[in-house]
Short mmCIF file of C-alpha atoms and ligand atoms in Angstrom, two decimals:
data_model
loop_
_atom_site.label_atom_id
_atom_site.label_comp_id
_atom_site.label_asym_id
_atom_site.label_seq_id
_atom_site.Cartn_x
_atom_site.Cartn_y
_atom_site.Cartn_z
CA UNK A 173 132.84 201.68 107.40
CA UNK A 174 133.24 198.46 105.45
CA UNK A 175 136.22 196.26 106.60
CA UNK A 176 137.81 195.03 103.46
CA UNK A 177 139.05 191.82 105.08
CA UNK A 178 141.84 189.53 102.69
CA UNK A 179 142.60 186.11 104.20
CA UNK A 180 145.38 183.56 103.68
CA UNK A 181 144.47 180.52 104.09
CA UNK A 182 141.35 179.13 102.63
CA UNK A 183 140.99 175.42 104.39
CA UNK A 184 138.54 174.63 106.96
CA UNK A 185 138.61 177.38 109.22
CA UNK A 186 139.13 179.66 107.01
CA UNK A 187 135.85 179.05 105.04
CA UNK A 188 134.42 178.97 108.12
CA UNK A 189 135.71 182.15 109.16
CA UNK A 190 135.04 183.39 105.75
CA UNK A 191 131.61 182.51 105.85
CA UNK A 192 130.79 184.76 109.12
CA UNK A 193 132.43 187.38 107.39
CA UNK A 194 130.25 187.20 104.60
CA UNK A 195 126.69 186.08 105.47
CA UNK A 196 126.33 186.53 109.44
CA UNK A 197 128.61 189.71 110.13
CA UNK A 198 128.14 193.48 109.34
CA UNK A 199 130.96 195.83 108.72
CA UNK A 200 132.89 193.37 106.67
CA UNK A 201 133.84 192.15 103.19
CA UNK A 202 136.12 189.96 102.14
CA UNK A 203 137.98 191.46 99.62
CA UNK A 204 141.13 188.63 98.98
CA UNK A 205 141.66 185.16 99.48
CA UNK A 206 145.01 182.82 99.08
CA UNK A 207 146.27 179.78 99.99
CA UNK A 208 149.10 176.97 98.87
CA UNK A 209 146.69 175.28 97.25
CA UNK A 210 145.56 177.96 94.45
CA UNK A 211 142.96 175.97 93.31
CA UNK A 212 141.10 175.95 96.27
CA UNK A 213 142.00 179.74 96.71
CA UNK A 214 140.50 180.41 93.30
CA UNK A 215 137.06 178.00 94.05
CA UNK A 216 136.78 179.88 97.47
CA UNK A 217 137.25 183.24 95.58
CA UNK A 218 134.93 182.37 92.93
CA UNK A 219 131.91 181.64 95.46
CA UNK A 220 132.19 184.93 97.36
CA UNK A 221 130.20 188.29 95.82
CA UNK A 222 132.35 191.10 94.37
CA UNK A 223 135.72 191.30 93.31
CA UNK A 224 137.77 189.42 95.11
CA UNK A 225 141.27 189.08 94.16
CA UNK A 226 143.31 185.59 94.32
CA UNK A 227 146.77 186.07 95.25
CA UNK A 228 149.66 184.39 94.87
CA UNK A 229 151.00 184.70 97.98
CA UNK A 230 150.40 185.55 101.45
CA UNK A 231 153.03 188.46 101.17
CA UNK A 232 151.37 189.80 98.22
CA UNK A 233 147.68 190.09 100.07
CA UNK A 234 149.52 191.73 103.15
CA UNK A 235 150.65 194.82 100.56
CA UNK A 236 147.50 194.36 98.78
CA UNK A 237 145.81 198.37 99.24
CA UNK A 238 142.46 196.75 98.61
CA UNK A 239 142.97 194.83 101.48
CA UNK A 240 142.31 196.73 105.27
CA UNK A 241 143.07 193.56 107.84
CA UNK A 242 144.54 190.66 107.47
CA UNK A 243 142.96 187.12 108.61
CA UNK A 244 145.28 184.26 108.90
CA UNK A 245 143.93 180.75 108.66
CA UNK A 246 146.89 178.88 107.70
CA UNK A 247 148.91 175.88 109.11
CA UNK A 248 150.45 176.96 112.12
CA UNK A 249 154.04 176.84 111.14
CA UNK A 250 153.22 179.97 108.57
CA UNK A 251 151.56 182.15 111.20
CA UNK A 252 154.92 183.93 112.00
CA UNK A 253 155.89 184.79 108.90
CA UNK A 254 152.16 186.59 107.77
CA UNK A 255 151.84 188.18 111.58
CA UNK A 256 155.28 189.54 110.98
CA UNK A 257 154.51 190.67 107.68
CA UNK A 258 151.36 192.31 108.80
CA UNK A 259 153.00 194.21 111.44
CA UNK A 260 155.42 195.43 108.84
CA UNK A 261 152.67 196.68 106.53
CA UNK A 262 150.83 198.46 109.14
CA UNK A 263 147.86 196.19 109.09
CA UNK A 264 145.89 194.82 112.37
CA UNK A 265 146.05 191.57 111.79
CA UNK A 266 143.33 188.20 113.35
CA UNK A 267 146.10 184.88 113.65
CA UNK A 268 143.91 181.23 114.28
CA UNK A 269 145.72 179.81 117.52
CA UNK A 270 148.86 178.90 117.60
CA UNK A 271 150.14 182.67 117.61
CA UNK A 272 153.02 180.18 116.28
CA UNK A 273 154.51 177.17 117.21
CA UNK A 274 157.79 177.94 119.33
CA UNK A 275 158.66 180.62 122.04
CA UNK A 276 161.16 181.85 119.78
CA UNK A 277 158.79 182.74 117.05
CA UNK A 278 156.25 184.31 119.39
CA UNK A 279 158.66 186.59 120.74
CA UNK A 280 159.90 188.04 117.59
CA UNK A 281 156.11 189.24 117.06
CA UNK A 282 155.98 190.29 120.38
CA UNK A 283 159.39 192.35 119.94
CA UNK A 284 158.02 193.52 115.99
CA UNK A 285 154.47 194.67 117.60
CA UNK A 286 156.54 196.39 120.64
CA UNK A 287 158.50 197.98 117.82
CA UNK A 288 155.73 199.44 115.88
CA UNK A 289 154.47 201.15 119.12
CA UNK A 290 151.11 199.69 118.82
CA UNK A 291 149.02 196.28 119.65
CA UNK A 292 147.84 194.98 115.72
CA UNK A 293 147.23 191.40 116.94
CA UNK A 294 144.64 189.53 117.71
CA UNK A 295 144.69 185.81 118.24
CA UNK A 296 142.04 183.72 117.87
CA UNK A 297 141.69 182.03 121.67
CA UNK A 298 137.11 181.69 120.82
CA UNK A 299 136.92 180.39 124.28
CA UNK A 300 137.18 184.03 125.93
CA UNK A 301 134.07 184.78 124.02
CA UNK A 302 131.92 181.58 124.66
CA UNK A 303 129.21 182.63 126.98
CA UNK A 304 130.27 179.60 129.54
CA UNK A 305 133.64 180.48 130.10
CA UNK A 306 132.60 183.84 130.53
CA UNK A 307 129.98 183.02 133.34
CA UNK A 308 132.84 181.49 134.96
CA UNK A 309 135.12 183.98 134.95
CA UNK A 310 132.25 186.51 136.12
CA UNK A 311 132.01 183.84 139.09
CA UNK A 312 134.95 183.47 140.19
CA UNK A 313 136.35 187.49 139.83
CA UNK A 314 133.00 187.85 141.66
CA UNK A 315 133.66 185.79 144.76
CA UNK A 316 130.84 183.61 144.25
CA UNK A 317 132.96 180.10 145.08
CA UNK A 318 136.06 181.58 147.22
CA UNK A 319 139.51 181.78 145.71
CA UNK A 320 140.06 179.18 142.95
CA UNK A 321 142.07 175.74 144.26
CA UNK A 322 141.57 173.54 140.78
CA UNK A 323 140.22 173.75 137.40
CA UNK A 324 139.58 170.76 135.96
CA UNK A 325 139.24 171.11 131.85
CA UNK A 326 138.86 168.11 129.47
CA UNK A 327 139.27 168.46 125.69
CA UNK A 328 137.74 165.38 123.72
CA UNK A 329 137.78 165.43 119.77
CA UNK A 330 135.55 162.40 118.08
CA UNK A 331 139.10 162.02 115.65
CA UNK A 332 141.91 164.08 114.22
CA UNK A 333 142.41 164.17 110.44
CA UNK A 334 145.36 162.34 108.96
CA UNK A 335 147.72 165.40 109.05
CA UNK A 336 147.76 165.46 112.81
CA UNK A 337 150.87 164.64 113.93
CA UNK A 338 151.82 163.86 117.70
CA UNK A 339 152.43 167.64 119.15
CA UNK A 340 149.92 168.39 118.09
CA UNK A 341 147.77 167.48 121.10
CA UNK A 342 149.67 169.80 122.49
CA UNK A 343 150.60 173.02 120.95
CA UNK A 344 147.29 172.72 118.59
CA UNK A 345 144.63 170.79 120.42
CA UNK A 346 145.18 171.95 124.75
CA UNK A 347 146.53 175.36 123.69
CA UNK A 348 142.78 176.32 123.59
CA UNK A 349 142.70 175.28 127.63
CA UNK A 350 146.29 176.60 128.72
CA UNK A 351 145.03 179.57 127.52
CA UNK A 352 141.33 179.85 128.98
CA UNK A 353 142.87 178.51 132.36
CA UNK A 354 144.85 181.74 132.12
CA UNK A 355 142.28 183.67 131.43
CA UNK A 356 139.89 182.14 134.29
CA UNK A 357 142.04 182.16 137.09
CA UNK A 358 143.92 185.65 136.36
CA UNK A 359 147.65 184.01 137.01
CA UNK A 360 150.34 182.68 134.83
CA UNK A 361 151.36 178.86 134.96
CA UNK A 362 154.46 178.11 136.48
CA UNK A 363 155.03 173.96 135.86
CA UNK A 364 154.10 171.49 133.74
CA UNK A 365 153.75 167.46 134.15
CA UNK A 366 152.41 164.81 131.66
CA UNK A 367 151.12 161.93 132.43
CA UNK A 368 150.09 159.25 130.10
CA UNK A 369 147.20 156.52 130.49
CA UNK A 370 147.01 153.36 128.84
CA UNK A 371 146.61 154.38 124.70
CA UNK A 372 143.12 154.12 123.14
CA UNK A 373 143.04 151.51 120.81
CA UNK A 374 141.20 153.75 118.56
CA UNK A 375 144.09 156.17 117.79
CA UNK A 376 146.69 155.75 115.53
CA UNK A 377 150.47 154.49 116.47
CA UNK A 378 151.83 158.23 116.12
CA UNK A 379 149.71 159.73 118.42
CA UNK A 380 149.70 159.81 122.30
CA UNK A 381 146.28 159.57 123.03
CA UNK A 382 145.01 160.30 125.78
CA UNK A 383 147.08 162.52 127.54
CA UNK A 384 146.45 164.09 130.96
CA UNK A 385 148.37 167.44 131.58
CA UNK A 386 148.60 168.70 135.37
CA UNK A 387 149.56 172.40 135.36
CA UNK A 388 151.04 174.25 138.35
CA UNK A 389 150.14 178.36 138.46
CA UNK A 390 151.70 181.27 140.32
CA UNK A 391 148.50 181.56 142.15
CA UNK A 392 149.47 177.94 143.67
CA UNK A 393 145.77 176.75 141.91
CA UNK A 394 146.64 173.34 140.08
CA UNK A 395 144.62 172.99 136.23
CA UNK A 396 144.59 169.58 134.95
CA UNK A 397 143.58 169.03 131.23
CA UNK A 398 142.38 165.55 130.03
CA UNK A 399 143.18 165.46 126.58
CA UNK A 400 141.21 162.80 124.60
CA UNK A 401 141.48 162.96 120.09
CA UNK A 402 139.55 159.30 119.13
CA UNK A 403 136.94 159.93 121.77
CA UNK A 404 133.91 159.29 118.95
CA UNK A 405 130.93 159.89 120.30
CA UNK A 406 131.30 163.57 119.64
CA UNK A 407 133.09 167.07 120.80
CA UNK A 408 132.90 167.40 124.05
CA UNK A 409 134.21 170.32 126.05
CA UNK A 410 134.20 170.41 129.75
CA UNK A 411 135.45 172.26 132.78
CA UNK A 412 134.84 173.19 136.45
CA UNK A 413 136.92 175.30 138.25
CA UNK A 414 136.80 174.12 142.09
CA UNK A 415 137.20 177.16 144.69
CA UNK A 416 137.49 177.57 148.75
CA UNK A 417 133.53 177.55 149.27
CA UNK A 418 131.79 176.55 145.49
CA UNK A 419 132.34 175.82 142.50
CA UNK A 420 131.53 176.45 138.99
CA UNK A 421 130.97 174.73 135.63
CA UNK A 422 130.11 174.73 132.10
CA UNK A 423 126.59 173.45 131.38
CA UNK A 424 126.20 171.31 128.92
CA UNK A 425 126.51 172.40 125.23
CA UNK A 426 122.85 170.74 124.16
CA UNK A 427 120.21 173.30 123.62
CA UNK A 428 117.70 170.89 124.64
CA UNK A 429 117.02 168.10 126.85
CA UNK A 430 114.68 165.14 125.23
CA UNK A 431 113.27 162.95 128.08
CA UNK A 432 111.51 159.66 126.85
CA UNK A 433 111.03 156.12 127.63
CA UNK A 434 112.60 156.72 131.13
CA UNK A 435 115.59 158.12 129.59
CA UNK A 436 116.66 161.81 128.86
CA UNK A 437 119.57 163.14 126.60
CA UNK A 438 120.77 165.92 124.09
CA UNK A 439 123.29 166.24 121.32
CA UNK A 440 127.19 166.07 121.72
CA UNK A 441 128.29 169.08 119.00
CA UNK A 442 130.23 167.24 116.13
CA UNK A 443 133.20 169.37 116.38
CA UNK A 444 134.17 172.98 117.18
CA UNK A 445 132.48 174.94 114.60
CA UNK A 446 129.31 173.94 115.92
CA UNK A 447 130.49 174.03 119.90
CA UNK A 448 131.76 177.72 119.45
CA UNK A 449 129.76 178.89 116.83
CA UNK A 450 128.56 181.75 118.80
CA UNK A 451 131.57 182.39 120.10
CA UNK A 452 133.68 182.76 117.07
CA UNK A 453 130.47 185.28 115.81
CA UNK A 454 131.21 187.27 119.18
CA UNK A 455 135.70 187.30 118.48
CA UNK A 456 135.17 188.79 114.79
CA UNK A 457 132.39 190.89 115.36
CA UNK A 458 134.08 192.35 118.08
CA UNK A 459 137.76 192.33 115.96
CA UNK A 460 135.96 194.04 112.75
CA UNK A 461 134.26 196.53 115.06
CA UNK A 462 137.99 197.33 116.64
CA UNK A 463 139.13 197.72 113.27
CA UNK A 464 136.77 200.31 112.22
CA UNK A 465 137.64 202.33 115.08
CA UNK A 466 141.21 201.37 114.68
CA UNK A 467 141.79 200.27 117.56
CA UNK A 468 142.78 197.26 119.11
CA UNK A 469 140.92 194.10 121.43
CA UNK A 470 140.44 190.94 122.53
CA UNK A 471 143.99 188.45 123.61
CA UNK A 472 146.73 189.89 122.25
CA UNK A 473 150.57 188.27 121.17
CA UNK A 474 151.48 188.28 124.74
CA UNK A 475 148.72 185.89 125.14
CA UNK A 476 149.49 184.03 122.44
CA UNK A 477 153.37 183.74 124.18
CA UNK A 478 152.19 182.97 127.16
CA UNK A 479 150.41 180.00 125.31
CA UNK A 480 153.00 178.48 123.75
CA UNK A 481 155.61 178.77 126.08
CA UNK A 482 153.07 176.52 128.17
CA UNK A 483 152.67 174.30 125.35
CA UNK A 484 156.87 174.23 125.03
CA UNK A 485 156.76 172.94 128.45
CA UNK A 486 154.45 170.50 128.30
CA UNK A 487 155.75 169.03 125.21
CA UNK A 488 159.27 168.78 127.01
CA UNK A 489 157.02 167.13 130.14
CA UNK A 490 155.78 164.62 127.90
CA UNK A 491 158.86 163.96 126.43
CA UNK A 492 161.03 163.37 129.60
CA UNK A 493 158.65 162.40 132.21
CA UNK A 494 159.59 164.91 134.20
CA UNK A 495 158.15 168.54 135.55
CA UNK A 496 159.60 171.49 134.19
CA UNK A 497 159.28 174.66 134.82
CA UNK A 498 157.60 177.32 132.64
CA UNK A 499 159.19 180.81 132.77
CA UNK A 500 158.15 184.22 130.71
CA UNK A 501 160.42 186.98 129.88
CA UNK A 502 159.17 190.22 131.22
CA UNK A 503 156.07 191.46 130.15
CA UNK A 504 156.20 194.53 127.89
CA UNK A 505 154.25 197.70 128.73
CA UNK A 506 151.89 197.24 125.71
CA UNK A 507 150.30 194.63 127.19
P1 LIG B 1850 143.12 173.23 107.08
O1 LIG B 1850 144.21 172.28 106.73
O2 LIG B 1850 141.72 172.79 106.85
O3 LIG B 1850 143.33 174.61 106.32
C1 LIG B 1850 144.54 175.28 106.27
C2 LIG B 1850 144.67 175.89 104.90
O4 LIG B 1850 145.87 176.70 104.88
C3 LIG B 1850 144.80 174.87 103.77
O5 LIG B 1850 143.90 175.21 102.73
C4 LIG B 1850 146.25 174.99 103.33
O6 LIG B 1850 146.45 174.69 101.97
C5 LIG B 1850 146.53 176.46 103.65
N1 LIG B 1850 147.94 176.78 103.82
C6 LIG B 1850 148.88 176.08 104.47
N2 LIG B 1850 150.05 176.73 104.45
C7 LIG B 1850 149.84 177.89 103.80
C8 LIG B 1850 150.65 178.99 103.47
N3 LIG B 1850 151.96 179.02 103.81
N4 LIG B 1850 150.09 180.03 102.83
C9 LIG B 1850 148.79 180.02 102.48
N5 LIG B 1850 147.97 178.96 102.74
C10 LIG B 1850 148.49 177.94 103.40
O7 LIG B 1850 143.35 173.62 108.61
P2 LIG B 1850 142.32 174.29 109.61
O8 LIG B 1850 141.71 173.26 110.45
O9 LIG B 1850 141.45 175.22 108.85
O10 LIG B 1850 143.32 175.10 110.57
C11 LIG B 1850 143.93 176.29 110.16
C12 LIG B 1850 144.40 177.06 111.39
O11 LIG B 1850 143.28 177.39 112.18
C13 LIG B 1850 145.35 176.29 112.30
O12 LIG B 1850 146.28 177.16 112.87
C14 LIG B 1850 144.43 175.74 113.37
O13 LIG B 1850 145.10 175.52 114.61
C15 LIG B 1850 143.43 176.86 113.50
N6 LIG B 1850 142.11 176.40 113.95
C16 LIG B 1850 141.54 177.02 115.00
C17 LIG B 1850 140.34 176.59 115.48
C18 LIG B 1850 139.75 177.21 116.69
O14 LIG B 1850 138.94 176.57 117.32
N7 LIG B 1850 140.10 178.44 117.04
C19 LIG B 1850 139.62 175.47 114.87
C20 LIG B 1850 140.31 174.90 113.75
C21 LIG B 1850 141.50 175.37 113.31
C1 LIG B 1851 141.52 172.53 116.28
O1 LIG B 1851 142.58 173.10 115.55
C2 LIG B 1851 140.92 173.55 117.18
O2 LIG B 1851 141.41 174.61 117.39
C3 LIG B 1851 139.79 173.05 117.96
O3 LIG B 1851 139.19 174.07 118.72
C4 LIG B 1851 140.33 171.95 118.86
O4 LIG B 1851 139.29 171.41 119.64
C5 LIG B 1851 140.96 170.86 118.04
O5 LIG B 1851 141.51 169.88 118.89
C6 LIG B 1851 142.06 171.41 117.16
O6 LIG B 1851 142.61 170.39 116.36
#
């Protein structure tokens, strides 16, 4: 069966998205584009093969019979509204991180999925599918380095474009390792803390750069997330989770290791697209593959929550200096 796949939201992600769809994929076509900016939905349209319908709205592509799933690539802020429309329509639907940006929102998709009887969400947390993180987990569910104490992640971007505003170090940027931390250690996280170095001289007045987040869990294991966005010398993703007798850690990202004139080295990935290219390849192709068998995978809305309500507490942390705790409502049987 051919997925016929309509996506709002046509920026970077979403031609990226659009483009494994397309060219590296099997099982998929993309079948209907939109975005805010019609001009780009229409140039984005125009480059794809077959019909492909441009549509006003994000609404309209949800009711669209042409379209099967819904991918939503948007600004964060509109994920509710499409996730919720999805739902409505019937149609399993793939939401870029944030699930959205406040508790509040997250739970109305959680109570609309609940609702419908059946999981049609998948959010796009890469990370569970990059072959790293993975290893990890394997390691640590395996016993290899004892029960897990620490996990130390750090998050450097070379820049942020000029749309980034301040939260968004937060809720856009260390959402990605709240939510692997989760996923690593097996436990919710109970507290959050924010404590703020000296600023880089390299970011801009708005932001809060760099930022380092100390996170408290239910299994008593303590995460803490360096958070760098002018870091410039490249994308750089790292983490080691510390346990009773070992520990374990992502390798470096470089395929290759150049030695030469007493020196060795390897590239730094540019940004995310390259970093967790396979990964992404791995989320869809195991999203479109769920689809055609209609039936549902990978983190769901109550990861996506679970997320954000982190991400709520941080932001609060950062804002009053203090700890504060991080509670979830109880978790529905669906998940
Ligand atoms: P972008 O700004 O390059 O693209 C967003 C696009 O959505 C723009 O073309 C914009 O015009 C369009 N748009 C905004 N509001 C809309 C609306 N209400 N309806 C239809 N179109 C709308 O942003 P980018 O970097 O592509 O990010 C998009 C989403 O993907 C964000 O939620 C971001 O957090 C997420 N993302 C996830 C990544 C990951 O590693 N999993 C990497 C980069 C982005
Ligand atoms: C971006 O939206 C992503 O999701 C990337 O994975 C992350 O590294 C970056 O900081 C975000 O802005």
């Amino acid at each position: 069966m051919t997925v016929n796949v309509g996506v709002i939201g046509v920026g970077m992600i979403g031609q990226d998205h659009i483009r494994r769809l397309t060219r590296v994929l099997s099982g998929a076509r993309v079948s209907a584009v939109t975005d805010v900016d019609t001009g780009r939905a229409k140039s984005v349209g125009d480059g794809l093969p077959g019909e492909v319908r441009v549509h006003e709205n994000g609404q309209d592509l949800i009711t669209d019979d042409g379209v099967d799933a819904v991918v939503v690539t948007s600004w964060g802020p509109t994920h509710e509204e499409y996730v919720l429309a999805s739902i409505a329509a019937g149609k399993q639907v793939f939401c870029e991180k944030p699930l959205a940006t406040t508790r509040e929102a997250c739970e109305r998709i959680v109570d609309a999925e609940v609702a419908a009887g059946r999981r049609l969400v998948m959010v796009g947390f890469m990370r569970r599918y990059d072959a790293g993180y993975r290893a990890m987990r394997d390691a640590v569910a395996a016993g290899d380095i004892g029960a897990p104490l620490m996990f130390h992640s750090a998050h450097r971007n070379p820049s942020v474009p000029p749309h980034y505003v301040s939260d968004m170090i937060i809720n856009d940027t260390c959402v990605h390792d709240f939510e692997i931390a989760r996923f690593l250690l097996d436990t919710e996280v109970v507290a959050a803390r924010v404590l703020k170095p000296r600023q880089n001289s390299r970011a801009s007045d708005h932001l809060t750069d760099p930022l380092l987040i100390l996170l408290e869990t239910a299994s008593g294991a303590l995460i803490d997330v360096e958070a760098s966005i002018n870091i410039g010398y490249g994308y750089d993703i790292r983490g080691e989770i510390v346990g009773e007798s070992g520990t374990v850690e992502l390798a470096e990202s470089t395929p290759v290791v150049v030695k030469r004139d007493g020196r060795f080295g390897g590239r730094v990935p540019e940004d995310w697209r390259e970093r967790f290219v396979r990964a992404y390849d791995a989320e869809f192709q195991e999203w479109l593959d769920a689809v055609a068998a209609g039936r549902s995978t990978g983190p769901s809305s109550w990861d996506g929550y679970a997320a954000t309500v982190v991400c709520d507490a941080a932001l609060e942390a950062l804002r009053s200096g203090e700890r504060v705790p991080v509670s979830l409502r109880e978790k529905p049987d669906l998940y």
